Amino acid sequence: LNMKKFQKYYSISFLFFQTVLLILVSNTCLKAQDKNELKISFWNVENLFDLDNDPEKNDDEFAKGGRKNVTQEIYDLKLENCSEVLQDLNADVLGICEVENRFMLEELNRSYLDRDYSIVHYDSPDNRGIDCALLYDKKVFTLLESKPIRNTLPGNLSTRDILHAKGLFEGELLHIFVNHWPSNYGGREKAIPKRAATSDLLENLLLDILEVDPHANIVLIGDFNEEPTDSNITELIDMNNKDRNSYPLVNLMDPLVGKEKIGTYVYRGKDNLIDQIIVSSGLMSKGPLKLVPKSLEILDLPKYRQQEGKYAHYPFRFWAGNRLLGGYSDHLAISCKVFVDY
């Protein structure tokens, strides 16, 4: 009887030891895997403005005394909600658009306590003063250089710059382009040629890189204001159809096209995928820097969508015209991961 008790005790103890060992090994593997992965995210923050009225920008509505009646409390709420999104994303590298200036990026970084991001930002000639920017964790990603790409539209019109950042992850070179293509404000038909010019500009930038290194690691992130199936996106993807060497790009959003209730933006009740991540073929197969399979993610938690009323399912935005809703943004954030496969 004592021997049976001993055997039972020994079996339970051994099973417990095996379980603990398995957990420790699993956690070690996960930590090693996490260390070898870089999470890249993008988010349109929906008008992250300061409270000052800049006479050189069309930012009056967000200033104190403007038509939105923004107060310090509203300003603080916007920052608090934005930092909540950053917390949920937990990105190593984060592209942002619709931010007014570097000060607001510093304010956002101040309100988000989990990481101390380094900032890449350049003032663009956009008449509203909204820019693209990049936040990155210098403990994970080493910035080598960055520059704004001036985007002058047909008719000599000004718009947001394209931000190009080049850096190292685990010793591997990575190019990141943050985009915010012209919107349909003023009419879609007038906007399509503007985006065509932007697509051509970006294509030429990519060709300059790919002609030197056909397997270059490139990630395009942004609010493209077009669907993955729209002409200016597909023509950018199909650079190889223009009597040049083959440099195929891959739009990570393609598998989501046409799926019900899936998108990053809603317009007139229809889901859209205008926020996109596009990668070069070098990240799909060549390595050693590779895309983590199935790592594309839309940050689509229930709190980020309106749950009731006429606009149920729409992203829970901060403003509806001049009416404060107090949500997060009219866009959902997106992410992917890359890893080093030696």
Short mmCIF file of C-alpha atoms in Angstrom, two decimals:
data_model
loop_
_atom_site.label_atom_id
_atom_site.label_comp_id
_atom_site.label_asym_id
_atom_site.label_seq_id
_atom_site.Cartn_x
_atom_site.Cartn_y
_atom_site.Cartn_z
CA LEU A 1 0.00 0.00 0.00
CA ASN A 2 2.81 2.37 0.87
CA MET A 3 4.55 1.46 -2.36
CA LYS A 4 1.39 2.29 -4.34
CA LYS A 5 1.14 5.62 -2.57
CA PHE A 6 4.79 6.26 -3.34
CA GLN A 7 4.30 5.42 -7.03
CA LYS A 8 1.23 7.64 -7.22
CA TYR A 9 3.09 10.49 -5.51
CA TYR A 10 6.11 9.98 -7.79
CA SER A 11 3.89 10.01 -10.92
CA ILE A 12 2.14 13.22 -9.87
CA SER A 13 5.45 14.87 -8.98
CA PHE A 14 7.05 13.83 -12.26
CA LEU A 15 4.04 15.09 -14.22
CA PHE A 16 4.19 18.39 -12.33
CA PHE A 17 7.93 18.67 -13.07
CA GLN A 18 7.35 17.97 -16.77
CA THR A 19 4.59 20.61 -16.92
CA VAL A 20 6.75 23.24 -15.25
CA LEU A 21 9.68 22.39 -17.53
CA LEU A 22 7.45 22.61 -20.61
CA ILE A 23 6.16 26.03 -19.54
CA LEU A 24 9.69 27.31 -18.94
CA VAL A 25 10.92 26.01 -22.29
CA SER A 26 7.87 27.42 -24.07
CA ASN A 27 8.32 30.82 -22.46
CA THR A 28 12.01 30.82 -23.38
CA CYS A 29 11.15 29.97 -26.99
CA LEU A 30 8.48 32.64 -27.11
CA LYS A 31 10.86 35.24 -25.72
CA ALA A 32 13.49 34.24 -28.25
CA GLN A 33 10.93 34.43 -31.03
CA ASP A 34 9.66 37.83 -29.83
CA LYS A 35 13.22 39.12 -29.71
CA ASN A 36 13.63 38.10 -33.35
CA GLU A 37 10.42 39.80 -34.54
CA LEU A 38 9.70 43.40 -35.43
CA LYS A 39 6.12 44.61 -35.25
CA ILE A 40 5.35 47.33 -37.79
CA SER A 41 2.07 49.22 -37.44
CA PHE A 42 0.23 52.11 -39.05
CA TRP A 43 -2.58 54.31 -37.77
CA ASN A 44 -4.42 57.37 -39.03
CA VAL A 45 -4.93 59.17 -35.72
CA GLU A 46 -7.73 61.44 -37.02
CA ASN A 47 -6.63 65.04 -36.62
CA LEU A 48 -4.14 65.11 -33.78
CA PHE A 49 -3.84 68.91 -33.43
CA ASP A 50 -2.50 71.23 -30.78
CA LEU A 51 -4.57 74.04 -29.25
CA ASP A 52 -2.77 76.91 -30.96
CA ASN A 53 -4.00 78.68 -34.06
CA ASP A 54 -1.14 78.66 -36.54
CA PRO A 55 -1.71 81.52 -39.03
CA GLU A 56 0.14 79.57 -41.73
CA LYS A 57 -2.12 76.52 -41.46
CA ASN A 58 -5.81 75.81 -41.83
CA ASP A 59 -6.04 74.53 -38.27
CA ASP A 60 -8.45 77.06 -36.78
CA GLU A 61 -11.23 74.58 -36.01
CA PHE A 62 -9.04 72.62 -33.57
CA ALA A 63 -7.61 75.66 -31.79
CA LYS A 64 -9.01 77.14 -28.61
CA GLY A 65 -11.89 79.40 -29.62
CA GLY A 66 -12.39 77.51 -32.89
CA ARG A 67 -15.67 76.12 -34.13
CA LYS A 68 -15.13 72.75 -32.44
CA ASN A 69 -14.86 74.49 -29.07
CA VAL A 70 -11.86 72.38 -28.08
CA THR A 71 -10.96 72.70 -24.42
CA GLN A 72 -7.98 71.44 -22.44
CA GLU A 73 -10.15 68.55 -21.25
CA ILE A 74 -11.02 67.54 -24.83
CA TYR A 75 -7.37 67.83 -25.84
CA ASP A 76 -6.32 65.61 -22.93
CA LEU A 77 -9.02 63.05 -23.81
CA LYS A 78 -7.76 62.86 -27.38
CA LEU A 79 -4.23 62.15 -26.16
CA GLU A 80 -5.47 59.64 -23.60
CA ASN A 81 -7.47 57.74 -26.23
CA CYS A 82 -4.58 57.80 -28.70
CA SER A 83 -2.20 56.41 -26.09
CA GLU A 84 -4.70 53.61 -25.40
CA VAL A 85 -4.48 52.56 -29.05
CA LEU A 86 -0.69 52.64 -28.88
CA GLN A 87 -0.84 50.44 -25.80
CA ASP A 88 -3.02 47.89 -27.59
CA LEU A 89 -0.76 47.98 -30.67
CA ASN A 90 2.51 47.68 -28.74
CA ALA A 91 4.37 48.32 -32.01
CA ASP A 92 8.13 48.43 -32.40
CA VAL A 93 7.74 50.78 -35.36
CA LEU A 94 4.59 52.85 -35.86
CA GLY A 95 3.71 54.97 -38.88
CA ILE A 96 1.24 57.76 -38.22
CA CYS A 97 -0.68 60.24 -40.35
CA GLU A 98 -2.90 63.25 -39.64
CA VAL A 99 -0.63 64.65 -36.94
CA GLU A 100 -0.07 68.41 -36.94
CA ASN A 101 3.52 68.73 -35.79
CA ARG A 102 6.40 67.27 -33.82
CA PHE A 103 5.08 68.77 -30.59
CA MET A 104 1.97 66.59 -30.82
CA LEU A 105 4.13 63.51 -31.36
CA GLU A 106 6.07 64.43 -28.23
CA GLU A 107 2.79 64.90 -26.38
CA LEU A 108 1.60 61.50 -27.58
CA ASN A 109 4.87 59.89 -26.53
CA ARG A 110 4.56 61.58 -23.14
CA SER A 111 1.05 60.22 -22.60
CA TYR A 112 2.01 56.68 -23.69
CA LEU A 113 4.06 55.26 -20.83
CA ASP A 114 4.93 51.74 -22.00
CA ARG A 115 7.66 52.76 -24.46
CA ASP A 116 9.89 55.75 -25.04
CA TYR A 117 9.62 56.17 -28.80
CA SER A 118 12.08 58.07 -30.94
CA ILE A 119 10.41 60.37 -33.46
CA VAL A 120 10.85 60.95 -37.18
CA HIS A 121 8.87 63.95 -38.41
CA TYR A 122 9.10 66.66 -41.05
CA ASP A 123 6.68 69.54 -41.57
CA SER A 124 4.92 69.09 -44.91
CA PRO A 125 3.33 71.79 -47.11
CA ASP A 126 -0.17 70.39 -46.63
CA ASN A 127 -2.55 73.33 -46.24
CA ARG A 128 -4.11 71.83 -43.09
CA GLY A 129 -0.68 71.16 -41.67
CA ILE A 130 -1.18 67.40 -41.26
CA ASP A 131 1.91 65.25 -41.67
CA CYS A 132 3.17 61.69 -41.76
CA ALA A 133 5.51 60.54 -39.00
CA LEU A 134 7.28 57.50 -37.64
CA LEU A 135 7.66 56.41 -34.03
CA TYR A 136 10.22 53.70 -33.35
CA ASP A 137 11.75 51.89 -30.40
CA LYS A 138 15.49 52.46 -30.74
CA LYS A 139 16.13 49.41 -28.54
CA VAL A 140 14.76 47.28 -31.39
CA PHE A 141 15.13 49.32 -34.59
CA THR A 142 18.19 51.40 -35.48
CA LEU A 143 17.44 54.38 -37.71
CA LEU A 144 20.14 55.06 -40.30
CA GLU A 145 18.55 57.92 -42.19
CA SER A 146 15.21 59.47 -43.06
CA LYS A 147 13.86 62.08 -45.43
CA PRO A 148 10.57 63.58 -46.57
CA ILE A 149 9.66 63.01 -50.22
CA ARG A 150 7.96 66.15 -51.50
CA ASN A 151 4.77 65.29 -53.41
CA THR A 152 3.75 68.10 -55.75
CA LEU A 153 0.44 67.29 -57.42
CA PRO A 154 -0.79 68.28 -60.89
CA GLY A 155 -1.50 72.01 -60.97
CA ASN A 156 1.38 72.58 -58.54
CA LEU A 157 -0.84 71.68 -55.58
CA SER A 158 0.68 70.80 -52.23
CA THR A 159 -0.11 67.75 -50.15
CA ARG A 160 1.47 65.52 -47.51
CA ASP A 161 5.05 64.33 -47.98
CA ILE A 162 5.86 60.64 -48.20
CA LEU A 163 8.18 59.76 -45.32
CA HIS A 164 11.09 57.43 -46.11
CA ALA A 165 12.96 55.85 -43.20
CA LYS A 166 15.86 53.45 -43.59
CA GLY A 167 17.12 51.40 -40.66
CA LEU A 168 18.41 48.13 -39.27
CA PHE A 169 16.62 45.31 -37.51
CA GLU A 170 18.88 42.52 -36.26
CA GLY A 171 21.51 43.83 -38.66
CA GLU A 172 19.23 43.63 -41.71
CA LEU A 173 18.43 46.73 -43.78
CA LEU A 174 14.77 47.75 -43.97
CA HIS A 175 13.09 50.56 -45.91
CA ILE A 176 9.79 51.94 -44.56
CA PHE A 177 7.62 54.40 -46.46
CA VAL A 178 4.78 56.15 -44.58
CA ASN A 179 2.00 57.36 -46.90
CA HIS A 180 -1.09 59.52 -46.75
CA TRP A 181 -2.35 59.83 -50.31
CA PRO A 182 -4.72 62.64 -51.39
CA SER A 183 -8.30 62.13 -50.22
CA ASN A 184 -11.54 62.42 -52.20
CA TYR A 185 -12.21 65.84 -50.72
CA GLY A 186 -13.54 67.96 -53.59
CA GLY A 187 -14.70 64.93 -55.57
CA ARG A 188 -13.39 61.47 -56.36
CA GLU A 189 -12.86 62.11 -60.07
CA LYS A 190 -10.60 65.06 -59.29
CA ALA A 191 -8.73 63.05 -56.67
CA ILE A 192 -7.86 60.03 -58.83
CA PRO A 193 -5.26 61.90 -60.97
CA LYS A 194 -3.71 63.28 -57.78
CA ARG A 195 -3.29 59.76 -56.43
CA ALA A 196 -2.00 58.61 -59.83
CA ALA A 197 0.78 61.19 -59.59
CA THR A 198 1.50 60.06 -56.03
CA SER A 199 1.61 56.42 -57.12
CA ASP A 200 4.06 57.28 -59.92
CA LEU A 201 6.26 59.20 -57.50
CA LEU A 202 6.37 56.28 -55.09
CA GLU A 203 6.99 53.79 -57.88
CA ASN A 204 10.05 55.72 -59.04
CA LEU A 205 11.39 55.82 -55.50
CA LEU A 206 11.00 52.05 -55.22
CA LEU A 207 12.60 51.41 -58.60
CA ASP A 208 15.65 53.40 -57.57
CA ILE A 209 16.07 51.06 -54.58
CA LEU A 210 15.18 47.82 -56.36
CA GLU A 211 17.41 48.42 -59.34
CA VAL A 212 20.37 48.48 -56.96
CA ASP A 213 19.07 45.59 -54.83
CA PRO A 214 16.23 43.54 -56.41
CA HIS A 215 15.70 41.76 -53.08
CA ALA A 216 15.55 44.90 -50.94
CA ASN A 217 13.36 44.77 -47.84
CA ILE A 218 10.63 47.37 -48.29
CA VAL A 219 7.42 48.01 -46.36
CA LEU A 220 4.85 50.55 -47.55
CA ILE A 221 2.35 51.58 -44.88
CA GLY A 222 -0.32 54.23 -44.95
CA ASP A 223 -3.74 55.59 -45.67
CA PHE A 224 -3.82 55.29 -49.46
CA ASN A 225 -7.41 56.54 -49.84
CA GLU A 226 -7.94 53.78 -52.41
CA GLU A 227 -8.99 50.16 -52.21
CA PRO A 228 -6.44 47.40 -52.94
CA THR A 229 -8.34 46.78 -56.19
CA ASP A 230 -8.30 50.42 -57.37
CA SER A 231 -6.16 51.34 -60.33
CA ASN A 232 -3.51 53.47 -58.65
CA ILE A 233 -2.77 50.70 -56.15
CA THR A 234 -2.79 47.83 -58.65
CA GLU A 235 -0.54 49.75 -61.04
CA LEU A 236 1.92 50.37 -58.23
CA ILE A 237 1.86 46.65 -57.40
CA ASP A 238 2.35 45.68 -61.08
CA MET A 239 5.53 47.61 -61.71
CA ASN A 240 6.80 44.64 -63.70
CA ASN A 241 4.13 45.22 -66.37
CA LYS A 242 5.83 48.38 -67.60
CA ASP A 243 8.64 46.83 -69.64
CA ARG A 244 10.98 46.91 -66.68
CA ASN A 245 12.67 44.15 -64.75
CA SER A 246 10.32 42.24 -62.49
CA TYR A 247 10.03 43.76 -59.01
CA PRO A 248 6.72 42.41 -57.73
CA LEU A 249 5.14 43.89 -54.63
CA VAL A 250 2.56 42.14 -52.48
CA ASN A 251 -0.44 43.85 -50.89
CA LEU A 252 -1.09 42.12 -47.57
CA MET A 253 -4.68 43.36 -47.61
CA ASP A 254 -5.62 41.38 -50.74
CA PRO A 255 -6.93 38.29 -48.85
CA LEU A 256 -9.36 40.54 -46.95
CA VAL A 257 -10.95 42.13 -50.03
CA GLY A 258 -14.68 41.43 -50.21
CA LYS A 259 -14.95 39.86 -46.77
CA GLU A 260 -18.03 40.95 -44.88
CA LYS A 261 -17.64 43.36 -41.97
CA ILE A 262 -13.87 43.59 -42.43
CA GLY A 263 -12.14 46.88 -43.13
CA THR A 264 -10.21 49.78 -41.65
CA TYR A 265 -12.70 52.51 -42.57
CA VAL A 266 -16.41 52.75 -43.30
CA TYR A 267 -17.91 55.08 -45.90
CA ARG A 268 -21.67 55.27 -46.43
CA GLY A 269 -22.12 51.95 -44.67
CA LYS A 270 -19.52 50.13 -46.76
CA ASP A 271 -16.32 48.67 -45.33
CA ASN A 272 -13.13 49.93 -46.93
CA LEU A 273 -9.51 48.78 -46.82
CA ILE A 274 -7.86 52.10 -47.58
CA ASP A 275 -5.24 51.61 -44.85
CA GLN A 276 -2.79 49.10 -46.25
CA ILE A 277 0.55 47.36 -45.86
CA ILE A 278 2.43 46.53 -49.06
CA VAL A 279 5.74 44.65 -48.99
CA SER A 280 8.49 43.82 -51.45
CA SER A 281 9.09 40.30 -52.71
CA GLY A 282 12.36 40.20 -50.78
CA LEU A 283 10.35 40.02 -47.55
CA MET A 284 8.16 37.19 -48.82
CA SER A 285 10.77 34.56 -49.59
CA LYS A 286 14.39 35.64 -50.02
CA GLY A 287 15.36 36.39 -46.44
CA PRO A 288 17.03 36.46 -44.05
CA LEU A 289 14.50 39.21 -43.18
CA LYS A 290 11.05 37.79 -43.85
CA LEU A 291 7.41 38.53 -43.26
CA VAL A 292 5.92 36.48 -40.44
CA PRO A 293 3.20 34.42 -42.19
CA LYS A 294 -0.37 35.47 -41.39
CA SER A 295 0.86 38.31 -39.18
CA LEU A 296 -1.31 40.97 -40.83
CA GLU A 297 -3.76 42.27 -38.26
CA ILE A 298 -6.44 44.94 -38.05
CA LEU A 299 -6.79 46.25 -34.49
CA ASP A 300 -10.52 45.66 -34.48
CA LEU A 301 -11.59 45.43 -30.85
CA PRO A 302 -15.26 46.16 -30.00
CA LYS A 303 -14.32 49.41 -28.25
CA TYR A 304 -12.94 50.77 -31.52
CA ARG A 305 -16.32 50.53 -33.27
CA GLN A 306 -19.66 52.13 -32.49
CA GLN A 307 -21.96 49.43 -31.18
CA GLU A 308 -25.39 51.04 -31.46
CA GLY A 309 -27.51 53.37 -33.55
CA LYS A 310 -27.40 54.46 -37.17
CA TYR A 311 -23.60 54.26 -37.29
CA ALA A 312 -23.17 50.91 -35.58
CA HIS A 313 -20.04 49.13 -36.89
CA TYR A 314 -18.42 52.42 -37.98
CA PRO A 315 -15.05 53.10 -36.34
CA PHE A 316 -15.65 54.98 -33.10
CA ARG A 317 -14.28 58.34 -34.14
CA PHE A 318 -13.34 61.27 -31.96
CA TRP A 319 -15.23 63.91 -33.94
CA ALA A 320 -18.37 63.76 -36.08
CA GLY A 321 -18.17 67.12 -37.78
CA ASN A 322 -18.12 69.58 -34.89
CA ARG A 323 -19.80 67.14 -32.51
CA LEU A 324 -17.57 65.41 -29.98
CA LEU A 325 -18.07 61.64 -29.85
CA GLY A 326 -15.01 61.04 -27.71
CA GLY A 327 -13.86 57.88 -29.46
CA TYR A 328 -10.53 57.06 -31.02
CA SER A 329 -10.37 57.60 -34.78
CA ASP A 330 -12.35 57.10 -37.98
CA HIS A 331 -9.64 54.59 -39.00
CA LEU A 332 -8.56 51.30 -37.46
CA ALA A 333 -4.87 50.56 -37.01
CA ILE A 334 -3.08 47.79 -38.91
CA SER A 335 0.07 45.75 -38.24
CA CYS A 336 2.38 43.07 -39.57
CA LYS A 337 5.56 41.42 -38.30
CA VAL A 338 8.90 40.59 -39.84
CA PHE A 339 11.55 38.26 -38.45
CA VAL A 340 15.13 37.25 -39.11
CA ASP A 341 15.52 33.69 -40.39
CA TYR A 342 19.22 32.76 -40.29
#
